[in-house]
């Protein structure tokens, strides 16, 4: 998806500040800025020195382009920072210098972990934004600041049913959030809506997966974890009958959308869902696609060894597994953070976003075809694992055997009925 170039800004010395440039989405945003904008980019990265930050920068550029060009080195500046600290951990002189040069900010840095404490998640996702906002405010006071572009998540809509829209944001303490990731990202959005003193826009990707054309990814979290378990034969059952919606979008479309929308002058104070919406796939389709990929790779039909079961069936299986095997109990504890996402019944509407993107010549790819390429790449790369990791993890296939053996005492009729329990 080629993007037109930005016009050369009147102030040629002005700079874009980018956080999260070494991350999955942030890296792709960086690439599109370097390819389509004339401004320099200051990348704030976690590092203990300028030399270490520059080294991370070179590694990032190489991973994005397969080479390191002088042009990209001249266009980028890598500064060590800590987004949880006052002035982003920069000394006064450095902070003032960055603020004086900053015309626009893309805040992509975040923790996407579902398992952080509320305090830790808030420190990264909420406090991190407020510190970046301090830079934006200083930049606005110093010159012609344009906008703070904040990358959030469509899942700030929380555990709801029906259809949610970009304008929706559950109240703090509403009890709708599945984990501290969602609640801390919602807190950050609420800060912008209620307290921001600079122009802002919020972009909410759903679950970001690999490139729509190649499947390539550097991020093996979220949907890749249960896919890996299926491919390894370690998860014989999936809860909630496989009916949950898995709203996945490819990283190239997400990055193209963020950069294209940020280029517009009519998005200040707006929030955009970058989601598949009505085109979201289901958990059952993730299972089917994963085993179809295994079959393509094997060159013959492969038995689908992961079966959807109902909510009660899942609880029964879990109870038996915990009684029979400590390893199975450990697995179930780890999988617990993903279970709520197997039951999502909310369509995250993105019609308005897609209408604006159509004006920019950007369309959401067919997600079934794109997801097949995501699966193929994941299998080809062994989900990012080295061969030594593969050998170590091979032994843990006994988890599946433990879970299966945990229901041996159930009658065959009871077992066959588990899949029908809603």
XYZ file of C-alpha atoms in Angstrom:
422
model
C 0.000 0.000 0.000
C 1.973 2.973 -1.225
C 1.420 6.263 0.536
C 1.905 9.645 -1.145
C 4.643 11.813 0.261
C 3.925 14.634 2.650
C 4.670 18.073 1.240
C 7.954 19.547 2.421
C 7.094 21.445 5.627
C 7.690 25.173 5.717
C 10.039 24.707 8.646
C 12.485 22.170 7.221
C 14.212 21.775 10.581
C 11.052 20.554 12.326
C 11.018 17.025 13.613
C 8.696 14.130 14.378
C 9.159 12.432 17.758
C 8.360 8.721 17.797
C 8.113 6.402 20.792
C 8.031 2.622 20.406
C 10.132 2.691 17.226
C 11.781 -0.609 18.160
C 8.375 -2.270 18.541
C 6.148 -4.066 16.058
C 3.722 -1.289 15.105
C 6.084 1.591 15.916
C 8.743 0.187 13.607
C 6.328 0.047 10.690
C 5.164 3.597 11.431
C 8.818 4.682 11.390
C 9.348 3.060 8.016
C 6.378 4.873 6.492
C 7.526 8.200 7.877
C 11.030 7.699 6.508
C 9.643 6.654 3.125
C 7.013 9.361 2.808
C 7.971 12.400 4.890
C 10.860 14.840 4.663
C 11.109 15.572 8.368
C 13.735 14.149 10.680
C 12.640 11.625 13.296
C 13.723 11.574 16.932
C 13.191 8.086 18.331
C 12.964 7.896 22.115
C 14.109 4.419 23.160
C 14.918 2.607 26.371
C 18.718 2.548 26.631
C 21.388 3.408 29.177
C 23.478 5.648 26.903
C 23.502 7.479 23.593
C 25.738 4.783 22.153
C 23.343 2.049 23.259
C 20.379 3.979 21.834
C 22.190 4.431 18.519
C 22.998 0.720 18.446
C 19.315 -0.133 18.954
C 18.519 2.305 16.177
C 20.854 0.619 13.721
C 19.403 -2.766 14.636
C 15.879 -1.446 14.079
C 16.708 0.089 10.700
C 18.371 -3.135 9.585
C 15.343 -5.191 10.629
C 13.040 -2.839 8.699
C 15.060 -2.520 5.492
C 17.534 -5.405 5.470
C 20.303 -2.822 5.269
C 21.432 0.417 6.921
C 21.602 3.426 4.616
C 23.302 6.730 5.289
C 20.082 8.506 4.376
C 18.183 6.755 7.155
C 20.980 7.343 9.638
C 20.933 11.064 8.789
C 17.145 11.201 9.087
C 16.931 9.534 12.504
C 18.211 10.424 15.939
C 18.052 7.849 18.722
C 17.843 9.252 22.238
C 17.794 7.189 25.461
C 14.656 7.965 27.473
C 12.402 6.619 30.205
C 8.764 7.441 29.543
C 7.772 6.949 33.174
C 10.058 9.727 34.446
C 9.739 13.499 34.540
C 11.014 15.060 31.292
C 11.110 11.508 29.932
C 14.338 10.970 31.860
C 16.120 13.648 29.802
C 18.161 16.436 31.351
C 16.718 19.938 31.101
C 18.870 20.994 28.166
C 18.113 17.894 26.104
C 14.388 18.084 26.889
C 14.273 21.753 25.861
C 16.185 21.018 22.655
C 13.845 18.163 21.678
C 10.758 20.256 22.510
C 12.017 23.185 20.416
C 12.380 20.922 17.368
C 9.200 18.870 17.779
C 6.349 19.487 15.355
C 4.457 16.220 15.801
C 4.527 13.153 18.067
C 3.572 9.545 17.383
C 3.260 7.731 20.714
C 3.434 3.996 19.908
C 5.238 2.760 23.032
C 3.158 0.618 25.401
C 3.025 -2.640 27.277
C 0.561 -5.108 25.772
C 0.946 -7.658 28.576
C -2.308 -8.965 30.041
C -0.597 -9.986 33.278
C 0.855 -6.774 34.735
C -0.344 -5.443 38.051
C -2.642 -2.424 37.858
C 0.190 -0.248 39.162
C 2.735 -1.429 36.604
C 0.315 -1.272 33.670
C -0.737 2.247 34.627
C 2.901 3.369 35.005
C 3.687 2.313 31.443
C 0.476 2.996 29.547
C -1.015 5.944 31.450
C 1.957 7.719 33.014
C 3.940 7.161 29.820
C 1.318 9.107 27.883
C 1.179 11.949 30.406
C 4.978 12.314 30.179
C 4.786 12.423 26.388
C 2.027 15.007 26.735
C 4.435 17.136 28.798
C 6.811 17.107 25.834
C 3.972 18.000 23.469
C 2.968 20.915 25.700
C 6.556 22.177 25.858
C 6.786 21.876 22.073
C 3.563 23.834 21.665
C 4.920 26.610 23.856
C 8.202 26.617 21.951
C 6.807 26.781 18.433
C 4.401 25.363 15.871
C 3.347 22.032 17.371
C 0.858 20.149 15.192
C -0.517 17.132 17.052
C 0.048 14.265 19.507
C -0.942 11.016 17.771
C -1.623 8.346 20.384
C -1.769 4.641 19.539
C -4.278 2.880 21.789
C -6.286 -0.344 21.344
C -9.799 -1.084 20.109
C -10.207 -3.301 23.172
C -10.634 -0.271 25.436
C -14.307 -0.832 24.594
C -14.142 -3.584 27.207
C -16.251 -6.699 27.626
C -19.441 -5.668 25.869
C -21.829 -7.209 23.347
C -23.360 -5.782 20.206
C -21.488 -3.014 18.410
C -19.093 -0.455 19.859
C -17.831 2.700 18.206
C -14.675 4.766 18.397
C -16.444 7.376 20.503
C -17.258 4.750 23.173
C -15.062 4.688 26.272
C -16.304 2.920 29.421
C -16.004 4.843 32.666
C -13.136 4.110 35.031
C -14.174 1.430 37.527
C -16.998 0.246 35.259
C -15.920 -3.387 35.652
C -16.008 -3.867 31.879
C -12.270 -4.296 31.369
C -10.848 -7.801 31.043
C -7.408 -6.921 32.383
C -5.066 -4.108 33.393
C -3.899 -3.635 29.807
C -7.367 -2.554 28.691
C -8.062 -0.429 31.768
C -4.708 1.392 31.652
C -5.076 2.170 27.944
C -8.598 3.452 28.624
C -7.236 5.679 31.397
C -4.742 7.125 28.913
C -7.476 7.913 26.397
C -9.569 9.478 29.157
C -6.644 11.751 30.033
C -6.493 13.053 26.467
C -10.246 13.639 26.303
C -10.472 15.402 29.661
C -7.105 17.031 30.318
C -5.057 17.429 27.151
C -3.843 20.937 26.394
C -2.534 20.085 22.922
C -4.174 18.859 19.697
C -4.461 15.067 19.699
C -5.834 12.095 17.794
C -6.240 8.486 18.976
C -5.774 5.440 16.748
C -7.116 2.137 18.097
C -5.806 -1.007 16.383
C -7.440 -4.278 17.377
C -5.211 -7.400 17.397
C -2.271 -6.639 15.106
C -0.905 -9.594 13.146
C 1.660 -10.000 10.392
C 1.898 -8.344 6.996
C -1.148 -8.912 4.773
C 0.972 -9.989 1.788
C 3.770 -11.972 3.414
C 2.512 -12.743 6.925
C 5.821 -11.423 8.270
C 5.873 -10.421 11.925
C 8.333 -9.736 14.712
C 5.665 -10.046 17.394
C 4.680 -13.514 18.581
C 2.164 -12.580 21.274
C -1.634 -12.538 21.623
C -3.243 -14.692 18.895
C 0.068 -16.389 18.091
C 0.231 -18.063 21.510
C -2.907 -20.235 21.139
C -1.988 -20.852 17.486
C 1.395 -22.160 18.626
C -0.286 -24.415 21.188
C -2.545 -25.834 18.472
C 0.353 -26.411 16.076
C 2.327 -28.160 18.829
C -0.613 -30.362 19.780
C -0.728 -28.930 23.302
C -4.281 -27.618 23.517
C -6.982 -30.223 22.842
C -9.871 -27.907 23.727
C -10.822 -24.256 23.254
C -13.607 -22.712 25.364
C -16.859 -20.960 24.420
C -17.607 -23.203 21.432
C -15.214 -21.252 19.237
C -17.841 -18.575 18.598
C -15.830 -15.647 19.952
C -14.785 -12.895 17.542
C -11.058 -12.441 16.924
C -10.676 -8.992 15.417
C -7.295 -9.167 13.670
C -5.787 -6.579 11.352
C -2.467 -6.762 9.455
C 0.384 -4.534 10.566
C 0.953 -2.985 7.132
C -2.667 -1.788 6.985
C -2.475 -0.468 10.559
C 0.716 1.512 9.923
C -0.581 2.828 6.589
C -3.823 3.887 8.307
C -2.096 5.672 11.187
C 0.215 7.650 8.939
C -2.472 8.489 6.371
C -5.001 9.655 8.951
C -2.371 11.618 10.880
C -1.549 13.486 7.680
C -5.094 14.884 7.556
C -6.026 18.237 9.094
C -9.553 17.186 10.130
C -8.766 14.567 12.793
C -7.903 16.691 15.853
C -9.757 15.438 18.927
C -10.971 12.346 17.060
C -10.658 8.629 17.835
C -10.469 5.937 15.150
C -11.029 2.193 15.418
C -8.477 0.389 13.241
C -10.386 -2.871 13.317
C -11.888 -5.472 11.001
C -15.364 -4.830 12.409
C -17.930 -6.958 10.592
C -15.083 -8.779 8.820
C -13.584 -10.137 12.051
C -12.889 -13.858 12.038
C -13.996 -16.255 14.792
C -12.068 -18.504 17.166
C -13.295 -21.519 15.184
C -11.887 -19.971 12.014
C -8.527 -19.421 13.760
C -8.517 -23.127 14.630
C -9.490 -24.146 11.097
C -6.934 -21.815 9.516
C -4.148 -23.074 11.783
C -4.776 -26.715 10.895
C -5.238 -25.846 7.215
C -1.789 -24.258 7.377
C -0.376 -27.380 8.978
C -1.912 -29.415 6.161
C -0.410 -27.143 3.502
C 2.975 -27.479 5.145
C 2.706 -31.271 5.488
C 1.334 -31.773 1.978
C -1.536 -33.917 3.223
C -4.620 -33.748 5.414
C -4.010 -33.133 9.122
C -6.388 -34.096 11.901
C -7.814 -31.119 13.780
C -6.802 -32.043 17.320
C -8.133 -28.863 18.955
C -11.876 -28.987 19.572
C -14.220 -26.188 20.695
C -16.146 -26.955 23.889
C -18.791 -25.052 25.810
C -18.223 -22.899 28.860
C -19.309 -25.573 31.324
C -17.395 -28.242 29.453
C -14.250 -26.104 29.699
C -14.712 -25.696 33.441
C -15.227 -29.448 33.911
C -12.147 -30.256 31.869
C -10.123 -27.714 33.807
C -11.253 -29.079 37.173
C -10.309 -32.643 36.231
C -6.977 -31.541 34.756
C -6.014 -29.646 37.917
C -6.766 -32.692 40.034
C -4.697 -34.993 37.864
C -1.663 -32.940 36.828
C 0.323 -30.010 38.202
C 1.691 -29.321 34.711
C -1.835 -29.135 33.335
C -2.786 -26.750 36.134
C 0.194 -24.532 35.272
C -0.855 -24.480 31.637
C -4.447 -23.578 32.493
C -3.264 -20.747 34.736
C -1.185 -19.344 31.887
C -4.005 -19.688 29.380
C -6.487 -17.993 31.728
C -5.513 -14.504 30.527
C -6.509 -15.487 26.974
C -9.795 -17.200 27.849
C -11.898 -13.984 27.962
C -10.845 -13.255 24.387
C -12.351 -16.574 23.285
C -15.769 -15.219 24.276
C -15.748 -11.774 22.621
C -19.149 -10.976 21.111
C -18.548 -7.315 20.339
C -18.178 -5.898 16.835
C -15.757 -2.962 16.919
C -17.185 -0.748 14.225
C -14.669 0.858 11.847
C -16.958 2.108 9.062
C -16.015 5.756 9.553
C -12.305 4.926 9.635
C -12.530 2.844 6.486
C -14.485 5.561 4.686
C -11.746 8.116 5.400
C -9.057 5.627 4.426
C -10.831 4.981 1.135
C -10.314 8.671 0.392
C -6.589 8.012 0.892
C -6.635 4.955 -1.367
C -6.243 2.480 1.510
C -8.514 -0.562 1.883
C -8.640 -3.298 4.500
C -7.382 -6.546 2.898
C -9.537 -9.652 2.836
C -8.890 -10.983 6.320
C -9.419 -14.679 5.573
C -6.795 -14.584 2.818
C -4.461 -12.396 4.881
C -4.794 -14.628 7.932
C -3.853 -17.692 5.882
C -0.579 -15.943 5.028
C -0.136 -15.030 8.700
C -0.489 -18.714 9.610
C 1.908 -19.877 6.884
C 4.598 -17.423 7.989
C 4.167 -18.357 11.661
C 4.561 -22.060 10.877
C 7.530 -21.426 8.591
C 9.257 -19.425 11.344
C 8.229 -21.891 14.052
C 6.542 -18.996 15.873
C 9.854 -17.229 16.289
C 11.480 -20.015 18.278
C 15.010 -21.234 17.858
C 15.565 -24.953 17.421
C 16.905 -25.230 20.981
C 13.685 -23.718 22.280
C 11.751 -26.124 20.113
C 13.533 -29.123 21.664
C 12.914 -27.818 25.172
C 9.246 -27.165 24.509
C 8.684 -30.500 22.794
C 8.731 -32.194 26.182
C 5.774 -30.118 27.339
C 3.431 -31.906 24.929
C 2.671 -33.985 27.996
C 0.400 -31.111 29.034
C -2.043 -32.143 26.374
C -1.792 -35.761 27.416
C -2.418 -34.767 31.019
C -5.518 -32.777 30.103
C -6.862 -35.600 27.956
C -6.176 -38.210 30.626
C -7.859 -35.965 33.179
C -11.238 -36.802 31.660
C -10.662 -40.525 31.284
C -13.039 -41.220 34.133
C -15.875 -39.399 32.375
C -18.200 -41.575 30.355
C -18.042 -41.412 26.574
C -21.501 -39.866 26.555
C -20.403 -37.131 28.939
C -17.328 -36.374 26.846
C -19.319 -36.131 23.615
C -21.777 -33.854 25.352
C -19.172 -31.354 26.463
C -19.079 -29.712 23.053
C -22.795 -28.993 23.182
C -22.773 -27.255 26.545
C -23.189 -23.524 25.988
